[in-house]
PDB file of C-alpha atoms in Angstrom:
ATOM      1  CA  MET A   4       0.000   0.000   0.000  1.00 51.00           C
ATOM      2  CA  GLY A   5       2.846   2.331   0.817  1.00 50.00           C
ATOM      3  CA  LYS A   6       4.462   1.785  -2.566  1.00 50.00           C
ATOM      4  CA  ILE A   7       1.200   2.392  -4.406  1.00 52.00           C
ATOM      5  CA  HIS A   8       0.616   5.618  -2.504  1.00 53.00           C
ATOM      6  CA  THR A   9       4.163   6.752  -3.280  1.00 57.00           C
ATOM      7  CA  ARG A  10       3.644   6.050  -6.998  1.00 56.00           C
ATOM      8  CA  LYS A  11       0.417   8.068  -7.038  1.00 56.00           C
ATOM      9  CA  LEU A  12       2.148  11.013  -5.404  1.00 55.00           C
ATOM     10  CA  SER A  13       5.029  10.828  -7.894  1.00 62.00           C
ATOM     11  CA  SER A  14       2.645  10.639 -10.855  1.00 67.00           C
ATOM     12  CA  THR A  15       0.623  13.607  -9.608  1.00 72.00           C
ATOM     13  CA  PHE A  16       3.791  15.586  -8.999  1.00 66.00           C
ATOM     14  CA  LEU A  17       5.091  14.902 -12.523  1.00 70.00           C
ATOM     15  CA  ILE A  18       1.773  15.859 -14.092  1.00 74.00           C
ATOM     16  CA  GLY A  19       1.696  19.090 -12.108  1.00 70.00           C
ATOM     17  CA  LEU A  20       5.306  19.832 -12.998  1.00 73.00           C
ATOM     18  CA  PHE A  21       4.557  19.263 -16.701  1.00 75.00           C
ATOM     19  CA  VAL A  22       1.517  21.565 -16.571  1.00 75.00           C
ATOM     20  CA  LEU A  23       3.487  24.307 -14.790  1.00 80.00           C
ATOM     21  CA  ALA A  24       6.384  24.000 -17.238  1.00 81.00           C
ATOM     22  CA  GLY A  25       4.042  24.137 -20.226  1.00 80.00           C
ATOM     23  CA  SER A  26       2.221  27.156 -18.791  1.00 81.00           C
ATOM     24  CA  ALA A  27       5.522  28.919 -18.151  1.00 82.00           C
ATOM     25  CA  VAL A  28       6.686  28.257 -21.709  1.00 83.00           C
ATOM     26  CA  LEU A  29       3.359  29.503 -23.101  1.00 84.00           C
ATOM     27  CA  ILE A  30       3.548  32.689 -21.015  1.00 85.00           C
ATOM     28  CA  ILE A  31       7.141  33.309 -22.127  1.00 82.00           C
ATOM     29  CA  VAL A  32       6.161  32.858 -25.793  1.00 77.00           C
ATOM     30  CA  ILE A  33       3.231  35.251 -25.433  1.00 76.00           C
ATOM     31  CA  ILE A  34       5.404  37.843 -23.703  1.00 75.00           C
ATOM     32  CA  TRP A  35       8.125  37.436 -26.328  1.00 72.00           C
ATOM     33  CA  LEU A  36       5.722  37.896 -29.235  1.00 65.00           C
ATOM     34  CA  GLY A  37       4.044  40.863 -27.577  1.00 58.00           C
ATOM     35  CA  ALA A  38       7.344  42.507 -26.698  1.00 51.00           C
ATOM     36  CA  SER A  39       8.660  42.113 -30.234  1.00 52.00           C
ATOM     37  CA  GLN A  40       5.582  43.852 -31.586  1.00 52.00           C
ATOM     38  CA  PHE A  41       5.715  46.508 -28.875  1.00 48.00           C
ATOM     39  CA  LEU A  42       9.404  47.269 -29.338  1.00 49.00           C
ATOM     40  CA  GLN A  43       9.112  47.496 -33.121  1.00 55.00           C
ATOM     41  CA  GLU A  44       9.353  51.160 -34.195  1.00 69.00           C
ATOM     42  CA  ASN A  45       6.341  52.283 -36.200  1.00 82.00           C
ATOM     43  CA  VAL A  46       5.110  55.636 -37.477  1.00 89.00           C
ATOM     44  CA  LEU A  47       1.489  56.729 -37.801  1.00 94.00           C
ATOM     45  CA  TYR A  48       0.196  58.084 -41.105  1.00 95.00           C
ATOM     46  CA  VAL A  49      -3.287  59.017 -42.258  1.00 95.00           C
ATOM     47  CA  THR A  50      -5.144  58.896 -45.567  1.00 94.00           C
ATOM     48  CA  TYR A  51      -8.671  59.790 -46.669  1.00 95.00           C
ATOM     49  CA  PHE A  52     -11.100  58.114 -49.066  1.00 92.00           C
ATOM     50  CA  ASP A  53     -14.202  59.614 -50.693  1.00 88.00           C
ATOM     51  CA  SER A  54     -15.649  56.195 -51.594  1.00 85.00           C
ATOM     52  CA  SER A  55     -16.694  53.055 -49.721  1.00 83.00           C
ATOM     53  CA  VAL A  56     -14.002  51.149 -47.766  1.00 86.00           C
ATOM     54  CA  GLU A  57     -16.229  48.156 -47.021  1.00 85.00           C
ATOM     55  CA  GLY A  58     -14.025  45.117 -46.412  1.00 84.00           C
ATOM     56  CA  LEU A  59     -11.197  47.166 -44.858  1.00 88.00           C
ATOM     57  CA  ASN A  60     -10.913  46.529 -41.107  1.00 90.00           C
ATOM     58  CA  THR A  61      -8.693  47.478 -38.191  1.00 91.00           C
ATOM     59  CA  GLY A  62      -5.630  45.262 -38.415  1.00 90.00           C
ATOM     60  CA  SER A  63      -5.801  44.901 -42.211  1.00 90.00           C
ATOM     61  CA  ALA A  64      -2.413  44.798 -43.910  1.00 91.00           C
ATOM     62  CA  VAL A  65      -0.672  47.831 -45.376  1.00 93.00           C
ATOM     63  CA  LYS A  66       1.634  46.817 -48.234  1.00 92.00           C
ATOM     64  CA  TYR A  67       4.135  48.482 -50.512  1.00 91.00           C
ATOM     65  CA  GLN A  68       4.074  46.811 -53.927  1.00 86.00           C
ATOM     66  CA  GLY A  69       2.825  43.604 -52.275  1.00 86.00           C
ATOM     67  CA  VAL A  70       5.295  43.602 -49.309  1.00 90.00           C
ATOM     68  CA  PRO A  71       3.710  44.021 -45.809  1.00 91.00           C
ATOM     69  CA  ILE A  72       4.981  47.192 -44.100  1.00 91.00           C
ATOM     70  CA  GLY A  73       2.284  47.900 -41.507  1.00 92.00           C
ATOM     71  CA  THR A  74      -1.344  47.602 -40.452  1.00 92.00           C
ATOM     72  CA  VAL A  75      -4.520  49.667 -40.294  1.00 94.00           C
ATOM     73  CA  LYS A  76      -4.947  51.138 -36.799  1.00 93.00           C
ATOM     74  CA  GLU A  77      -8.171  53.172 -36.984  1.00 92.00           C
ATOM     75  CA  ILE A  78     -11.060  53.660 -39.416  1.00 93.00           C
ATOM     76  CA  GLU A  79     -13.577  56.422 -38.772  1.00 93.00           C
ATOM     77  CA  VAL A  80     -15.425  59.320 -40.382  1.00 93.00           C
ATOM     78  CA  ALA A  81     -13.264  62.394 -41.023  1.00 92.00           C
ATOM     79  CA  PRO A  82     -13.898  65.695 -39.180  1.00 91.00           C
ATOM     80  CA  ASP A  83     -15.715  67.146 -42.217  1.00 90.00           C
ATOM     81  CA  GLY A  84     -18.339  64.382 -41.980  1.00 89.00           C
ATOM     82  CA  LYS A  85     -17.892  63.346 -45.634  1.00 91.00           C
ATOM     83  CA  LEU A  86     -14.583  61.535 -46.072  1.00 92.00           C
ATOM     84  CA  ILE A  87     -13.381  58.293 -44.460  1.00 92.00           C
ATOM     85  CA  GLU A  88     -10.270  58.683 -42.288  1.00 94.00           C
ATOM     86  CA  VAL A  89      -7.883  55.699 -42.123  1.00 94.00           C
ATOM     87  CA  VAL A  90      -4.924  55.793 -39.706  1.00 95.00           C
ATOM     88  CA  MET A  91      -2.035  53.474 -40.653  1.00 93.00           C
ATOM     89  CA  GLN A  92       0.831  52.152 -38.558  1.00 93.00           C
ATOM     90  CA  VAL A  93       3.849  51.825 -40.885  1.00 92.00           C
ATOM     91  CA  GLU A  94       7.403  50.635 -40.255  1.00 90.00           C
ATOM     92  CA  LYS A  95       9.844  53.464 -39.614  1.00 87.00           C
ATOM     93  CA  GLN A  96      12.341  52.526 -42.335  1.00 86.00           C
ATOM     94  CA  VAL A  97       9.764  53.004 -45.104  1.00 85.00           C
ATOM     95  CA  ALA A  98      10.460  56.245 -47.000  1.00 84.00           C
ATOM     96  CA  ILE A  99       7.332  58.362 -47.537  1.00 87.00           C
ATOM     97  CA  SER A 100       7.244  61.043 -50.258  1.00 87.00           C
ATOM     98  CA  ASP A 101       4.599  63.355 -51.674  1.00 88.00           C
ATOM     99  CA  SER A 102       4.349  61.333 -54.898  1.00 89.00           C
ATOM    100  CA  LEU A 103       3.475  58.132 -52.989  1.00 91.00           C
ATOM    101  CA  ARG A 104      -0.184  57.082 -53.199  1.00 91.00           C
ATOM    102  CA  VAL A 105      -2.303  54.535 -51.331  1.00 92.00           C
ATOM    103  CA  LYS A 106      -5.380  52.694 -52.604  1.00 89.00           C
ATOM    104  CA  ALA A 107      -7.742  50.018 -51.275  1.00 87.00           C
ATOM    105  CA  GLU A 108      -7.386  46.685 -53.087  1.00 86.00           C
ATOM    106  CA  MET A 109      -9.162  43.341 -52.814  1.00 81.00           C
ATOM    107  CA  SER A 110      -7.191  40.780 -50.793  1.00 76.00           C
ATOM    108  CA  GLY A 111      -9.225  37.688 -51.638  1.00 66.00           C
ATOM    109  CA  ILE A 112     -12.460  36.290 -52.992  1.00 63.00           C
ATOM    110  CA  ALA A 113     -14.146  36.704 -49.583  1.00 63.00           C
ATOM    111  CA  GLY A 114     -14.364  40.483 -49.976  1.00 66.00           C
ATOM    112  CA  GLY A 115     -11.537  41.560 -47.658  1.00 79.00           C
ATOM    113  CA  LYS A 116      -9.370  44.546 -48.517  1.00 87.00           C
ATOM    114  CA  PHE A 117      -5.888  45.841 -47.770  1.00 90.00           C
ATOM    115  CA  LEU A 118      -4.084  49.119 -48.434  1.00 92.00           C
ATOM    116  CA  GLN A 119      -1.552  49.162 -51.268  1.00 90.00           C
ATOM    117  CA  MET A 120       1.118  51.874 -51.432  1.00 91.00           C
ATOM    118  CA  TYR A 121       2.691  52.585 -54.827  1.00 90.00           C
ATOM    119  CA  PHE A 122       4.058  55.281 -57.125  1.00 90.00           C
ATOM    120  CA  PRO A 123       1.526  55.783 -59.948  1.00 86.00           C
ATOM    121  CA  ASP A 124       2.623  56.047 -63.590  1.00 83.00           C
ATOM    122  CA  ASN A 125      -0.605  57.743 -64.667  1.00 79.00           C
ATOM    123  CA  MET A 126      -0.410  61.387 -63.573  1.00 80.00           C
ATOM    124  CA  GLN A 127      -4.148  61.817 -64.086  1.00 79.00           C
ATOM    125  CA  MET A 128      -4.846  59.150 -61.462  1.00 78.00           C
ATOM    126  CA  ALA A 129      -2.181  60.613 -59.166  1.00 79.00           C
ATOM    127  CA  GLU A 130      -4.106  63.902 -59.034  1.00 83.00           C
ATOM    128  CA  MET A 131      -7.469  62.269 -58.234  1.00 81.00           C
ATOM    129  CA  TYR A 132      -7.310  62.455 -54.430  1.00 86.00           C
ATOM    130  CA  PRO A 133      -9.798  64.084 -52.014  1.00 88.00           C
ATOM    131  CA  LYS A 134      -9.115  67.731 -51.164  1.00 89.00           C
ATOM    132  CA  LEU A 135      -9.113  68.507 -47.423  1.00 90.00           C
ATOM    133  CA  ASN A 136     -10.522  71.571 -45.681  1.00 90.00           C
ATOM    134  CA  PHE A 137      -9.092  70.607 -42.270  1.00 91.00           C
ATOM    135  CA  GLN A 138      -5.729  69.724 -40.729  1.00 92.00           C
ATOM    136  CA  PRO A 139      -4.977  65.957 -40.598  1.00 93.00           C
ATOM    137  CA  PRO A 140      -3.752  64.577 -37.223  1.00 93.00           C
ATOM    138  CA  TYR A 141      -0.753  62.760 -38.770  1.00 93.00           C
ATOM    139  CA  GLN A 142       1.395  63.013 -41.879  1.00 92.00           C
ATOM    140  CA  LEU A 143      -0.851  62.647 -44.913  1.00 93.00           C
ATOM    141  CA  ILE A 144      -0.435  60.026 -47.636  1.00 93.00           C
ATOM    142  CA  LYS A 145      -2.752  60.911 -50.527  1.00 92.00           C
ATOM    143  CA  SER A 146      -5.159  58.259 -51.769  1.00 90.00           C
ATOM    144  CA  SER A 147      -5.952  57.269 -55.356  1.00 87.00           C
ATOM    145  CA  PRO A 148      -8.780  55.317 -57.044  1.00 84.00           C
ATOM    146  CA  SER A 149      -8.729  51.531 -56.787  1.00 76.00           C
ATOM    147  CA  GLY A 150      -8.464  49.231 -59.815  1.00 67.00           C
ATOM    148  CA  ILE A 151     -12.259  48.908 -60.113  1.00 70.00           C
ATOM    149  CA  GLN A 152     -12.700  52.677 -59.839  1.00 70.00           C
ATOM    150  CA  GLU A 153     -10.098  53.204 -62.583  1.00 70.00           C
ATOM    151  CA  ILE A 154     -12.187  51.051 -64.934  1.00 75.00           C
ATOM    152  CA  GLU A 155     -15.309  53.094 -64.088  1.00 72.00           C
ATOM    153  CA  ILE A 156     -13.440  56.353 -64.734  1.00 71.00           C
ATOM    154  CA  ALA A 157     -12.159  55.015 -68.068  1.00 71.00           C
ATOM    155  CA  MET A 158     -15.683  54.078 -69.189  1.00 78.00           C
ATOM    156  CA  LYS A 159     -16.943  57.563 -68.286  1.00 75.00           C
ATOM    157  CA  GLU A 160     -14.116  59.093 -70.333  1.00 75.00           C
ATOM    158  CA  VAL A 161     -15.082  56.894 -73.286  1.00 74.00           C
ATOM    159  CA  LEU A 162     -18.679  58.117 -73.174  1.00 76.00           C
ATOM    160  CA  ASP A 163     -17.626  61.762 -72.715  1.00 73.00           C
ATOM    161  CA  ASN A 164     -15.218  61.606 -75.666  1.00 73.00           C
ATOM    162  CA  LEU A 165     -17.846  59.994 -77.874  1.00 71.00           C
ATOM    163  CA  ARG A 166     -20.324  62.731 -76.950  1.00 72.00           C
ATOM    164  CA  ARG A 167     -17.764  65.417 -77.833  1.00 72.00           C
ATOM    165  CA  ILE A 168     -17.247  64.084 -81.374  1.00 71.00           C
ATOM    166  CA  ARG A 169     -19.497  66.151 -83.696  1.00 69.00           C
ATOM    167  CA  PHE A 170     -20.661  63.360 -85.982  1.00 68.00           C
ATOM    168  CA  TYR A 171     -23.647  65.373 -87.225  1.00 70.00           C
ATOM    169  CA  ASP A 172     -21.521  68.378 -88.300  1.00 72.00           C
ATOM    170  CA  ILE A 173     -18.922  66.130 -89.946  1.00 74.00           C
ATOM    171  CA  SER A 174     -21.659  64.361 -91.912  1.00 74.00           C
ATOM    172  CA  ASN A 175     -23.276  67.623 -93.053  1.00 75.00           C
ATOM    173  CA  GLN A 176     -19.972  69.179 -94.150  1.00 75.00           C
ATOM    174  CA  THR A 177     -18.973  66.038 -96.038  1.00 78.00           C
ATOM    175  CA  ILE A 178     -22.317  66.004 -97.874  1.00 79.00           C
ATOM    176  CA  ALA A 179     -21.975  69.722 -98.711  1.00 75.00           C
ATOM    177  CA  PHE A 180     -18.468  69.149-100.091  1.00 74.00           C
ATOM    178  CA  LEU A 181     -19.647  66.282-102.305  1.00 76.00           C
ATOM    179  CA  GLU A 182     -22.617  68.300-103.574  1.00 74.00           C
ATOM    180  CA  SER A 183     -20.356  71.254-104.451  1.00 72.00           C
ATOM    181  CA  SER A 184     -17.958  68.969-106.305  1.00 70.00           C
ATOM    182  CA  SER A 185     -20.848  67.399-108.210  1.00 72.00           C
ATOM    183  CA  LYS A 186     -22.181  70.819-109.278  1.00 70.00           C
ATOM    184  CA  PHE A 187     -18.725  71.871-110.456  1.00 66.00           C
ATOM    185  CA  PHE A 188     -18.141  68.851-112.689  1.00 64.00           C
ATOM    186  CA  ASN A 189     -21.730  68.749-113.991  1.00 71.00           C
ATOM    187  CA  ASN A 190     -21.777  72.435-115.036  1.00 69.00           C
ATOM    188  CA  PRO A 191     -23.063  72.706-118.695  1.00 71.00           C
ATOM    189  CA  GLU A 192     -20.809  75.697-119.433  1.00 70.00           C
ATOM    190  CA  LEU A 193     -17.752  73.547-118.774  1.00 66.00           C
ATOM    191  CA  TYR A 194     -18.926  71.011-121.373  1.00 66.00           C
ATOM    192  CA  ASP A 195     -19.654  73.808-123.913  1.00 71.00           C
ATOM    193  CA  ILE A 196     -16.142  75.225-123.548  1.00 71.00           C
ATOM    194  CA  VAL A 197     -14.575  71.810-124.004  1.00 68.00           C
ATOM    195  CA  ALA A 198     -16.712  71.206-127.113  1.00 71.00           C
ATOM    196  CA  LYS A 199     -15.720  74.560-128.630  1.00 69.00           C
ATOM    197  CA  ILE A 200     -12.031  73.899-127.993  1.00 72.00           C
ATOM    198  CA  ASP A 201     -12.422  70.539-129.714  1.00 70.00           C
ATOM    199  CA  SER A 202     -14.161  72.189-132.669  1.00 71.00           C
ATOM    200  CA  SER A 203     -11.365  74.749-132.980  1.00 68.00           C
ATOM    201  CA  ALA A 204      -8.760  71.981-132.975  1.00 67.00           C
ATOM    202  CA  VAL A 205     -10.626  70.209-135.794  1.00 68.00           C
ATOM    203  CA  SER A 206     -10.750  73.429-137.826  1.00 68.00           C
ATOM    204  CA  LEU A 207      -7.015  73.972-137.418  1.00 63.00           C
ATOM    205  CA  HIS A 208      -6.363  70.395-138.474  1.00 64.00           C
ATOM    206  CA  ARG A 209      -8.427  70.863-141.649  1.00 66.00           C
ATOM    207  CA  LEU A 210      -6.679  74.137-142.336  1.00 59.00           C
ATOM    208  CA  MET A 211      -3.250  72.557-142.193  1.00 61.00           C
ATOM    209  CA  ARG A 212      -4.307  69.540-144.266  1.00 63.00           C
ATOM    210  CA  ASN A 213      -6.052  71.480-146.998  1.00 59.00           C
ATOM    211  CA  ALA A 214      -3.616  74.362-147.212  1.00 52.00           C
ATOM    212  CA  ASP A 215      -5.162  76.246-150.163  1.00 51.00           C
ATOM    213  CA  THR A 216      -3.577  79.697-150.553  1.00 50.00           C
ATOM    214  CA  SER A 217      -6.826  81.211-151.647  1.00 49.00           C
ATOM    215  CA  ASP A 218      -8.647  80.162-148.480  1.00 57.00           C
ATOM    216  CA  ILE A 219      -5.865  80.341-145.881  1.00 53.00           C
ATOM    217  CA  ILE A 220      -6.469  83.948-144.963  1.00 56.00           C
ATOM    218  CA  ASP A 221     -10.224  83.434-144.601  1.00 59.00           C
ATOM    219  CA  ASN A 222      -9.790  80.278-142.517  1.00 59.00           C
ATOM    220  CA  VAL A 223      -7.210  81.939-140.286  1.00 57.00           C
ATOM    221  CA  GLU A 224      -9.479  84.909-139.689  1.00 64.00           C
ATOM    222  CA  LEU A 225     -12.431  82.617-138.946  1.00 67.00           C
ATOM    223  CA  THR A 226     -10.358  80.502-136.594  1.00 64.00           C
ATOM    224  CA  SER A 227      -8.997  83.584-134.839  1.00 66.00           C
ATOM    225  CA  GLN A 228     -12.510  84.886-134.300  1.00 71.00           C
ATOM    226  CA  LYS A 229     -13.587  81.525-132.841  1.00 69.00           C
ATOM    227  CA  LEU A 230     -10.554  81.402-130.565  1.00 67.00           C
ATOM    228  CA  LEU A 231     -11.213  84.963-129.423  1.00 69.00           C
ATOM    229  CA  GLN A 232     -14.838  84.116-128.700  1.00 74.00           C
ATOM    230  CA  ILE A 233     -13.763  80.976-126.805  1.00 70.00           C
ATOM    231  CA  ALA A 234     -11.235  82.994-124.784  1.00 68.00           C
ATOM    232  CA  VAL A 235     -13.905  85.526-123.816  1.00 70.00           C
ATOM    233  CA  GLU A 236     -16.343  82.793-122.816  1.00 71.00           C
ATOM    234  CA  LEU A 237     -13.626  80.936-120.920  1.00 69.00           C
ATOM    235  CA  GLU A 238     -12.707  84.089-119.007  1.00 71.00           C
ATOM    236  CA  TYR A 239     -16.369  84.697-118.175  1.00 72.00           C
ATOM    237  CA  PHE A 240     -16.821  81.095-117.062  1.00 67.00           C
ATOM    238  CA  THR A 241     -13.661  81.253-114.959  1.00 69.00           C
ATOM    239  CA  ASN A 242     -14.792  84.426-113.199  1.00 72.00           C
ATOM    240  CA  ASN A 243     -18.237  82.949-112.615  1.00 69.00           C
ATOM    241  CA  LEU A 244     -16.740  79.714-111.304  1.00 64.00           C
ATOM    242  CA  ASN A 245     -14.437  81.592-108.931  1.00 66.00           C
ATOM    243  CA  ASN A 246     -17.401  83.501-107.548  1.00 68.00           C
ATOM    244  CA  GLN A 247     -19.320  80.250-107.011  1.00 63.00           C
ATOM    245  CA  ILE A 248     -16.358  78.611-105.281  1.00 59.00           C
ATOM    246  CA  GLU A 249     -15.907  81.633-103.012  1.00 63.00           C
ATOM    247  CA  ASN A 250     -19.614  81.577-102.152  1.00 61.00           C
ATOM    248  CA  LEU A 251     -19.494  77.839-101.444  1.00 56.00           C
ATOM    249  CA  ASP A 252     -16.319  78.275 -99.344  1.00 57.00           C
ATOM    250  CA  MET A 253     -15.178  74.783-100.419  1.00 54.00           C
ATOM    251  CA  ALA A 254     -11.658  75.100 -99.037  1.00 57.00           C
ATOM    252  CA  HIS A 255     -12.917  76.062 -95.611  1.00 63.00           C
ATOM    253  CA  LYS A 256     -15.455  73.230 -95.604  1.00 60.00           C
ATOM    254  CA  VAL A 257     -12.873  70.681 -96.726  1.00 56.00           C
ATOM    255  CA  ASP A 258     -10.491  71.858 -94.004  1.00 63.00           C
ATOM    256  CA  ASN A 259     -13.242  71.588 -91.404  1.00 65.00           C
ATOM    257  CA  VAL A 260     -14.106  68.059 -92.520  1.00 57.00           C
ATOM    258  CA  PHE A 261     -10.533  66.818 -92.259  1.00 59.00           C
ATOM    259  CA  ILE A 262      -9.952  68.646 -88.959  1.00 68.00           C
ATOM    260  CA  GLN A 263     -13.040  66.982 -87.478  1.00 64.00           C
ATOM    261  CA  LEU A 264     -11.957  63.571 -88.777  1.00 60.00           C
ATOM    262  CA  ASP A 265      -8.445  64.011 -87.351  1.00 65.00           C
ATOM    263  CA  SER A 266      -9.889  65.051 -83.985  1.00 67.00           C
ATOM    264  CA  ALA A 267     -12.182  62.015 -83.939  1.00 59.00           C
ATOM    265  CA  ILE A 268      -9.292  59.650 -84.718  1.00 64.00           C
ATOM    266  CA  ILE A 269      -7.053  61.197 -82.019  1.00 70.00           C
ATOM    267  CA  GLU A 270      -9.804  61.066 -79.363  1.00 64.00           C
ATOM    268  CA  SER A 271     -10.587  57.441 -80.231  1.00 60.00           C
ATOM    269  CA  ARG A 272      -6.918  56.497 -79.977  1.00 65.00           C
ATOM    270  CA  LYS A 273      -6.636  58.162 -76.529  1.00 67.00           C
ATOM    271  CA  VAL A 274      -9.744  56.347 -75.315  1.00 57.00           C
ATOM    272  CA  ILE A 275      -8.453  52.948 -76.511  1.00 59.00           C
ATOM    273  CA  ASP A 276      -4.997  53.519 -74.939  1.00 65.00           C
ATOM    274  CA  GLY A 277      -6.460  54.605 -71.567  1.00 61.00           C
ATOM    275  CA  LEU A 278      -8.890  51.691 -71.443  1.00 56.00           C
ATOM    276  CA  GLY A 279      -6.140  49.179 -72.340  1.00 60.00           C
ATOM    277  CA  PHE A 280      -3.868  50.481 -69.562  1.00 60.00           C
ATOM    278  CA  ARG A 281      -6.555  50.320 -66.887  1.00 58.00           C
ATOM    279  CA  THR A 282      -7.701  46.875 -68.001  1.00 58.00           C
ATOM    280  CA  GLU A 283      -4.117  45.645 -67.741  1.00 64.00           C
ATOM    281  CA  SER A 284      -3.860  47.123 -64.191  1.00 62.00           C
ATOM    282  CA  LEU A 285      -7.095  45.395 -63.153  1.00 58.00           C
ATOM    283  CA  LEU A 286      -5.921  42.017 -64.521  1.00 59.00           C
ATOM    284  CA  TYR A 287      -2.638  42.413 -62.631  1.00 63.00           C
ATOM    285  CA  GLY A 288      -4.567  43.066 -59.375  1.00 60.00           C
ATOM    286  CA  LEU A 289      -6.781  40.014 -59.934  1.00 58.00           C
ATOM    287  CA  ASN A 290      -3.699  37.865 -60.539  1.00 62.00           C
ATOM    288  CA  GLU A 291      -2.214  39.030 -57.199  1.00 65.00           C
ATOM    289  CA  THR A 292      -5.495  38.164 -55.454  1.00 59.00           C
ATOM    290  CA  ILE A 293      -5.457  34.615 -56.865  1.00 61.00           C
ATOM    291  CA  GLU A 294      -1.836  34.121 -55.762  1.00 67.00           C
ATOM    292  CA  ASP A 295      -2.702  35.324 -52.205  1.00 61.00           C
ATOM    293  CA  VAL A 296      -5.577  32.820 -52.030  1.00 55.00           C
ATOM    294  CA  LYS A 297      -3.270  29.984 -53.129  1.00 62.00           C
ATOM    295  CA  ILE A 298      -0.653  30.881 -50.478  1.00 65.00           C
ATOM    296  CA  THR A 299      -3.313  31.126 -47.733  1.00 60.00           C
ATOM    297  CA  ASN A 300      -4.779  27.735 -48.683  1.00 57.00           C
ATOM    298  CA  LYS A 301      -1.309  26.128 -48.689  1.00 63.00           C
ATOM    299  CA  GLN A 302      -0.448  27.545 -45.250  1.00 62.00           C
ATOM    300  CA  ALA A 303      -3.775  26.393 -43.792  1.00 59.00           C
ATOM    301  CA  ARG A 304      -3.247  22.813 -45.026  1.00 61.00           C
ATOM    302  CA  LYS A 305       0.298  22.813 -43.625  1.00 65.00           C
ATOM    303  CA  SER A 306      -0.878  24.055 -40.200  1.00 60.00           C
ATOM    304  CA  LEU A 307      -3.655  21.429 -39.983  1.00 56.00           C
ATOM    305  CA  ARG A 308      -1.207  18.683 -40.935  1.00 60.00           C
ATOM    306  CA  VAL A 309       1.264  19.771 -38.186  1.00 57.00           C
ATOM    307  CA  VAL A 310      -1.457  19.880 -35.505  1.00 51.00           C
ATOM    308  CA  SER A 311      -2.740  16.469 -36.567  1.00 54.00           C
ATOM    309  CA  ASP A 312       0.688  14.801 -36.645  1.00 56.00           C
ATOM    310  CA  ASN A 313       2.312  16.421 -33.597  1.00 55.00           C
ATOM    311  CA  PRO A 314       0.067  18.541 -31.323  1.00 52.00           C
ATOM    312  CA  SER A 315       2.880  19.321 -28.874  1.00 51.00           C
ATOM    313  CA  GLN A 316       4.716  21.195 -31.599  1.00 50.00           C
ATOM    314  CA  VAL A 317       2.192  23.999 -31.252  1.00 48.00           C
ATOM    315  CA  PHE A 318       3.737  24.913 -27.859  1.00 46.00           C
ATOM    316  CA  PHE A 319       7.420  24.058 -28.374  1.00 50.00           C
ATOM    317  CA  SER A 320       8.072  24.940 -32.028  1.00 53.00           C
ATOM    318  CA  GLU A 321       9.859  28.053 -33.272  1.00 56.00           C
ATOM    319  CA  PRO A 322       7.704  31.095 -34.037  1.00 54.00           C
ATOM    320  CA  PRO A 323       6.439  31.182 -37.639  1.00 55.00           C
ATOM    321  CA  PRO A 324       8.417  33.290 -40.119  1.00 57.00           C
ATOM    322  CA  LYS A 325       7.161  36.749 -40.895  1.00 54.00           C
ATOM    323  CA  GLU A 326       4.671  36.868 -43.765  1.00 51.00           C
ATOM    324  CA  LYS A 327       6.189  37.956 -47.091  1.00 49.00           C
TER     325      LYS A 327
END
């Protein structure tokens, strides 16, 4: 009986010692993790959005070109009652400049968001940030539209540019130019002059072929009179035609037609280039989202496998590496 009692006491003592040791290790790990976060030097920055930030929460990641550099500390309505104020806690070594922008991006298919810092290539997008009428509490990092908002802005620009193209005026001026050209070439006086010139050429040919000395003088005089008459009529027709052309203002209309066509082509090219750039940016953001989902799924399967194979490793293993 004495031996059994001694064994029970030893077993209880070992169990208690194991529990105390495990608790001590757990407390040390918690303190170590908390101290490392507490001792890490961070700087507070603020940004403002004029659109919905649904999906962005306190603790959401702040990244620079995909690399985590901080977290979201506070989200609340700005002092003006219109904008959304987001306070960020960013690592001290990150260099912040006035050209840096921050935008809200999707972090996964579940609807979560994170803040992405970057230097925009499109200067138009870089200038599309909310204007403030109050003093921000921390250093300001200007916001910019998200990938989805860039697509919406591009579509609005497409519609605006199409509305600015004066299709009706271009059509009317083109029709007027064609009508003026048709009247010019179908003018009966032009055909009469051509016919008279042809008749004079035939008379000269006959004169040279049948060179009879008795009739040469008469034929030359007759031909000269016809040529003189043709010259007078041609001068009259030319003056009349010049007056008609000046009244029709064909040169000005032709210039207007080609100017309008050039403007339409240039505007269309700008629209296509802008839409292609924003579509490419959106596809790049979607590709990053898919990669994040794959990494998260892989890490979850790895963690479940470790807990299933060796539960004690949860307490005694090394801390996980920092997320990249």
